[in-house]
Tab-separated table of C-alpha atoms in Angstrom:
chain	number	residue	atom	x	y	z
A	1	MET	CA	68.913	98.331	99.106
A	2	LYS	CA	71.326	101.194	98.467
A	3	VAL	CA	74.791	101.193	100.033
A	4	LEU	CA	77.403	103.931	100.243
A	5	ALA	CA	80.798	102.295	100.767
A	6	ILE	CA	83.970	103.906	102.109
A	7	GLU	CA	87.494	102.500	101.839
A	8	THR	CA	90.508	104.229	103.445
A	9	SER	CA	92.306	101.335	105.099
A	10	GLY	CA	95.360	101.455	102.822
A	11	ILE	CA	97.064	103.638	100.279
A	12	VAL	CA	93.916	104.305	98.248
A	13	ALA	CA	90.858	106.374	99.090
A	14	SER	CA	87.696	105.038	97.505
A	15	ALA	CA	83.921	105.454	97.649
A	16	ALA	CA	81.151	103.640	95.819
A	17	VAL	CA	77.384	103.510	95.532
A	18	VAL	CA	75.883	100.052	95.048
A	19	GLU	CA	72.165	99.359	94.692
A	20	ASN	CA	70.672	95.865	94.724
A	21	GLY	CA	73.833	94.219	93.444
A	22	LYS	CA	74.599	96.883	90.845
A	23	THR	CA	77.632	99.160	91.120
A	24	VAL	CA	76.112	102.537	90.321
A	25	GLY	CA	79.432	104.339	90.603
A	26	GLU	CA	82.883	104.157	92.135
A	27	LEU	CA	85.749	106.622	92.526
A	28	THR	CA	89.219	105.609	93.678
A	29	ALA	CA	92.303	107.791	94.152
A	30	ASN	CA	95.884	106.775	94.881
A	31	TYR	CA	97.789	109.999	94.467
A	32	LYS	CA	99.818	111.932	97.044
A	33	MET	CA	97.120	113.621	99.159
A	34	THR	CA	96.067	112.176	102.505
A	35	HIS	CA	92.718	110.482	103.017
A	36	SER	CA	91.601	113.346	105.236
A	37	GLN	CA	91.911	115.583	102.178
A	38	THR	CA	90.354	113.243	99.644
A	39	ILE	CA	87.649	111.000	101.064
A	40	MET	CA	84.891	113.585	101.590
A	41	PRO	CA	85.401	115.176	98.131
A	42	ILE	CA	85.364	111.653	96.643
A	43	ILE	CA	82.110	110.819	98.442
A	44	ASP	CA	80.564	114.108	97.331
A	45	SER	CA	81.695	113.524	93.738
A	46	ILE	CA	80.327	109.976	93.497
A	47	LEU	CA	76.971	111.079	94.916
A	48	THR	CA	76.843	113.960	92.438
A	49	LEU	CA	77.926	111.890	89.433
A	50	THR	CA	75.358	109.194	90.164
A	51	GLN	CA	72.655	111.735	91.050
A	52	THR	CA	72.217	110.009	94.389
A	53	ASP	CA	70.412	111.846	97.164
A	54	ILE	CA	72.411	110.974	100.265
A	55	LYS	CA	69.160	110.654	102.200
A	56	SER	CA	68.239	107.712	99.948
A	57	ILE	CA	71.197	105.682	101.232
A	58	ASP	CA	70.083	102.721	103.365
A	59	TYR	CA	73.467	101.669	104.771
A	60	ILE	CA	76.954	103.090	105.204
A	61	ALA	CA	79.530	100.357	104.577
A	62	CYS	CA	83.088	100.917	105.704
A	63	SER	CA	86.280	98.900	105.656
A	64	ARG	CA	86.929	98.225	109.353
A	65	GLY	CA	90.506	96.942	109.274
A	66	PRO	CA	93.113	95.748	109.686
A	67	GLY	CA	95.225	98.284	107.841
A	68	SER	CA	96.750	101.716	108.233
A	69	PHE	CA	96.004	103.112	111.701
A	70	THR	CA	95.510	106.647	110.395
A	71	GLY	CA	93.555	105.549	107.341
A	72	LEU	CA	91.198	103.407	109.381
A	73	ARG	CA	90.540	106.210	111.850
A	74	ILE	CA	89.654	108.576	109.008
A	75	GLY	CA	87.332	106.083	107.355
A	76	VAL	CA	85.624	105.094	110.585
A	77	ALA	CA	85.166	108.721	111.661
A	78	THR	CA	83.680	109.564	108.265
A	79	ALA	CA	81.297	106.598	108.369
A	80	LYS	CA	80.228	107.363	111.942
A	81	GLY	CA	79.594	111.010	111.089
A	82	LEU	CA	77.471	110.139	108.060
A	83	ALA	CA	75.602	107.430	109.945
A	84	HIS	CA	74.803	109.802	112.804
A	85	GLY	CA	73.723	112.609	110.494
A	86	LEU	CA	71.536	110.353	108.356
A	87	ASN	CA	70.394	108.051	111.179
A	88	LYS	CA	71.528	105.032	109.160
A	89	PRO	CA	73.279	101.818	110.276
A	90	VAL	CA	76.894	100.983	109.484
A	91	ILE	CA	78.111	97.730	107.959
A	92	PRO	CA	81.656	96.978	109.200
A	93	VAL	CA	83.416	95.096	106.403
A	94	PRO	CA	86.653	93.159	107.082
A	95	THR	CA	89.359	94.796	104.992
A	96	LEU	CA	91.150	91.603	103.970
A	97	ALA	CA	87.919	89.882	102.962
A	98	ALA	CA	86.893	92.873	100.858
A	99	LEU	CA	90.319	92.935	99.225
A	100	ALA	CA	90.090	89.210	98.449
A	101	TYR	CA	86.618	89.839	97.000
A	102	ASN	CA	88.338	91.573	94.062
A	103	ILE	CA	89.075	88.054	92.795
A	104	PHE	CA	86.004	86.013	91.874
A	105	ASN	CA	85.365	82.264	91.715
A	106	THR	CA	88.923	81.079	91.182
A	107	GLU	CA	90.256	77.594	91.862
A	108	CYS	CA	93.327	79.184	93.472
A	109	LEU	CA	93.645	80.274	97.054
A	110	VAL	CA	93.395	84.048	97.452
A	111	CYS	CA	95.838	85.679	99.858
A	112	PRO	CA	95.491	89.441	100.452
A	113	ILE	CA	98.564	90.986	102.060
A	114	ILE	CA	98.758	94.420	103.676
A	115	ASP	CA	102.131	95.693	104.848
A	116	ALA	CA	102.313	96.019	108.639
A	117	ARG	CA	106.035	96.964	108.584
A	118	ARG	CA	108.917	95.357	110.488
A	119	GLN	CA	108.693	92.299	108.204
A	120	GLN	CA	105.109	91.759	109.308
A	121	VAL	CA	101.925	91.632	107.247
A	122	TYR	CA	98.204	91.612	107.823
A	123	SER	CA	96.957	88.624	105.889
A	124	SER	CA	94.286	86.005	105.513
A	125	VAL	CA	93.599	83.164	103.087
A	126	PHE	CA	90.363	82.530	101.208
A	127	CYS	CA	88.986	80.064	98.713
A	128	TRP	CA	85.900	79.906	96.515
A	129	GLU	CA	83.346	77.112	96.823
A	130	ASN	CA	80.137	76.977	94.770
A	131	GLY	CA	80.292	80.687	93.991
A	132	ALA	CA	80.846	81.747	97.613
A	133	MET	CA	84.051	82.969	99.225
A	134	LYS	CA	85.138	80.937	102.248
A	135	THR	CA	87.778	81.686	104.882
A	136	VAL	CA	90.685	79.227	105.024
A	137	PHE	CA	92.748	81.159	107.586
A	138	ASP	CA	91.386	84.014	109.687
A	139	GLU	CA	92.889	87.482	109.530
A	140	SER	CA	96.108	87.862	111.490
A	141	VAL	CA	99.318	89.825	111.747
A	142	GLN	CA	102.411	87.690	111.257
A	143	ASN	CA	105.939	87.618	109.959
A	144	ILE	CA	106.166	87.299	106.182
A	145	ASN	CA	108.347	84.205	106.589
A	146	GLU	CA	105.659	82.476	108.644
A	147	LEU	CA	103.048	83.289	106.015
A	148	THR	CA	105.060	81.915	103.109
A	149	GLU	CA	105.897	78.721	105.017
A	150	THR	CA	102.207	78.185	105.770
A	151	LEU	CA	101.240	78.705	102.139
A	152	LYS	CA	103.938	76.364	100.869
A	153	SER	CA	102.631	73.637	103.176
A	154	LEU	CA	99.169	73.883	101.577
A	155	LYS	CA	100.602	72.937	98.154
A	156	LYS	CA	97.961	74.861	96.212
A	157	ASP	CA	98.083	77.687	93.666
A	158	VAL	CA	97.844	81.093	95.330
A	159	ILE	CA	96.868	84.538	94.048
A	160	PHE	CA	98.562	87.351	95.966
A	161	LEU	CA	97.217	90.890	96.099
A	162	GLY	CA	97.510	93.963	98.298
A	163	ASP	CA	100.062	96.686	99.000
A	164	GLY	CA	102.357	94.187	100.723
A	165	VAL	CA	102.970	92.287	97.481
A	166	PRO	CA	105.544	94.635	95.886
A	167	ILE	CA	107.344	94.982	99.218
A	168	TYR	CA	107.687	91.238	99.814
A	169	LYS	CA	107.568	90.071	96.204
A	170	GLU	CA	110.848	88.143	96.299
A	171	LYS	CA	109.807	86.273	99.429
A	172	LEU	CA	106.401	85.427	97.979
A	173	MET	CA	108.070	84.026	94.876
A	174	GLU	CA	109.447	81.237	97.053
A	175	CYS	CA	105.969	79.690	96.928
A	176	ASP	CA	105.702	76.914	94.356
A	177	ASP	CA	102.654	78.014	92.365
A	178	PHE	CA	101.622	81.657	92.584
A	179	TYR	CA	100.160	84.572	90.679
A	180	PHE	CA	100.238	88.299	91.326
A	181	ALA	CA	96.928	90.084	90.770
A	182	PRO	CA	97.016	92.756	88.031
A	183	ALA	CA	96.839	96.477	88.771
A	184	ASN	CA	93.080	96.720	88.252
A	185	CYS	CA	92.315	94.456	91.206
A	186	ASN	CA	95.384	94.369	93.455
A	187	LEU	CA	94.367	97.146	95.895
A	188	GLN	CA	91.351	97.959	98.045
A	189	ARG	CA	88.173	99.082	96.267
A	190	ALA	CA	85.005	100.535	97.744
A	191	ALA	CA	82.893	98.592	95.231
A	192	SER	CA	84.195	95.338	96.732
A	193	VAL	CA	83.454	96.674	100.223
A	194	ALA	CA	79.894	97.422	99.108
A	195	ALA	CA	79.392	94.070	97.389
A	196	LEU	CA	80.482	92.189	100.499
A	197	ALA	CA	78.407	94.541	102.652
A	198	GLU	CA	75.244	93.480	100.823
A	199	ILE	CA	75.925	89.899	101.911
A	200	LEU	CA	76.609	90.993	105.503
A	201	VAL	CA	73.325	92.919	105.623
A	202	ARG	CA	71.424	89.731	104.848
A	203	GLU	CA	73.255	88.165	107.800
A	204	ASN	CA	72.190	91.102	110.020
A	205	LYS	CA	75.820	92.122	110.540
A	206	HIS	CA	75.243	95.848	110.804
A	207	VAL	CA	75.659	98.144	113.792
A	208	CYS	CA	74.661	101.545	115.052
A	209	GLY	CA	77.170	104.192	114.031
A	210	PHE	CA	78.060	104.846	117.677
A	211	ASP	CA	79.094	101.197	118.074
A	212	PHE	CA	81.341	101.100	115.010
A	213	SER	CA	85.064	100.900	115.749
A	214	PRO	CA	88.129	99.843	113.740
A	215	VAL	CA	89.926	96.510	114.065
A	216	TYR	CA	93.695	96.992	114.239
A	217	LEU	CA	94.914	93.467	115.213
A	218	ARG	CA	97.908	95.023	116.955
A	219	LYS	CA	98.803	98.157	118.898
A	220	SER	CA	100.086	101.252	117.138
A	221	GLN	CA	103.786	102.090	117.141
A	222	ALA	CA	103.153	104.974	119.558
A	223	GLU	CA	101.396	102.628	121.997
A	224	ARG	CA	104.185	100.043	121.746
A	225	GLU	CA	106.854	102.696	122.345
A	226	LEU	CA	104.951	104.037	125.370
A	227	GLU	CA	104.697	100.561	126.868
A	228	GLN	CA	108.407	100.017	126.296
A	229	LYS	CA	109.254	103.275	128.081
A	230	LYS	CA	107.109	102.223	131.041
A	231	LEU	CA	108.934	98.898	131.228
A	232	GLU	CA	112.308	100.640	131.134
A	233	SER	CA	111.393	103.229	133.770
């Protein structure tokens, strides 16, 4: 099984090729240019570097959200285009689960945090049991204060990672026992998307490219402002 994974849900653009549990190659960029400028060149580069014929890809895996509205749209559009052109299925991978998958087999809780602005975060909580990652709290969008209060009530060590960590670092430090993931594993990675995708394939959690859509968890700012104007009119 050969998987091409795409990750554009946050501040990084990343692509990876994974075959039967082996990461053949991965490229990740977090530098100035927008995902619309970088993701296709990154995909082309990783295929070239690994000498992978794109027609040999069995599945297109893509981070499906939550995350940046623009980033998710770019990633989903790219995955849908490739899936349609190659006639291959898409594996929608939950962004927070893939981010948490950067941390393996720890006794701590793992809490990925993506900034949703206005003191809100996209977050979830995971734990590891017998070598498998389990969900403690489902993905949600909530106020950072609510998240920290929930974590403090659990009274367990927590590993924080994600782009929301530096923004809300002082608030997170109110938790009793915590760790911040190091730079090599604190942001989204396509290799983690692909690794989790291989598990999802075995659970038959793949879709036709036409049926693939992002998961936002909340409405965009433009949609919220439009609704507010309608209420005021």
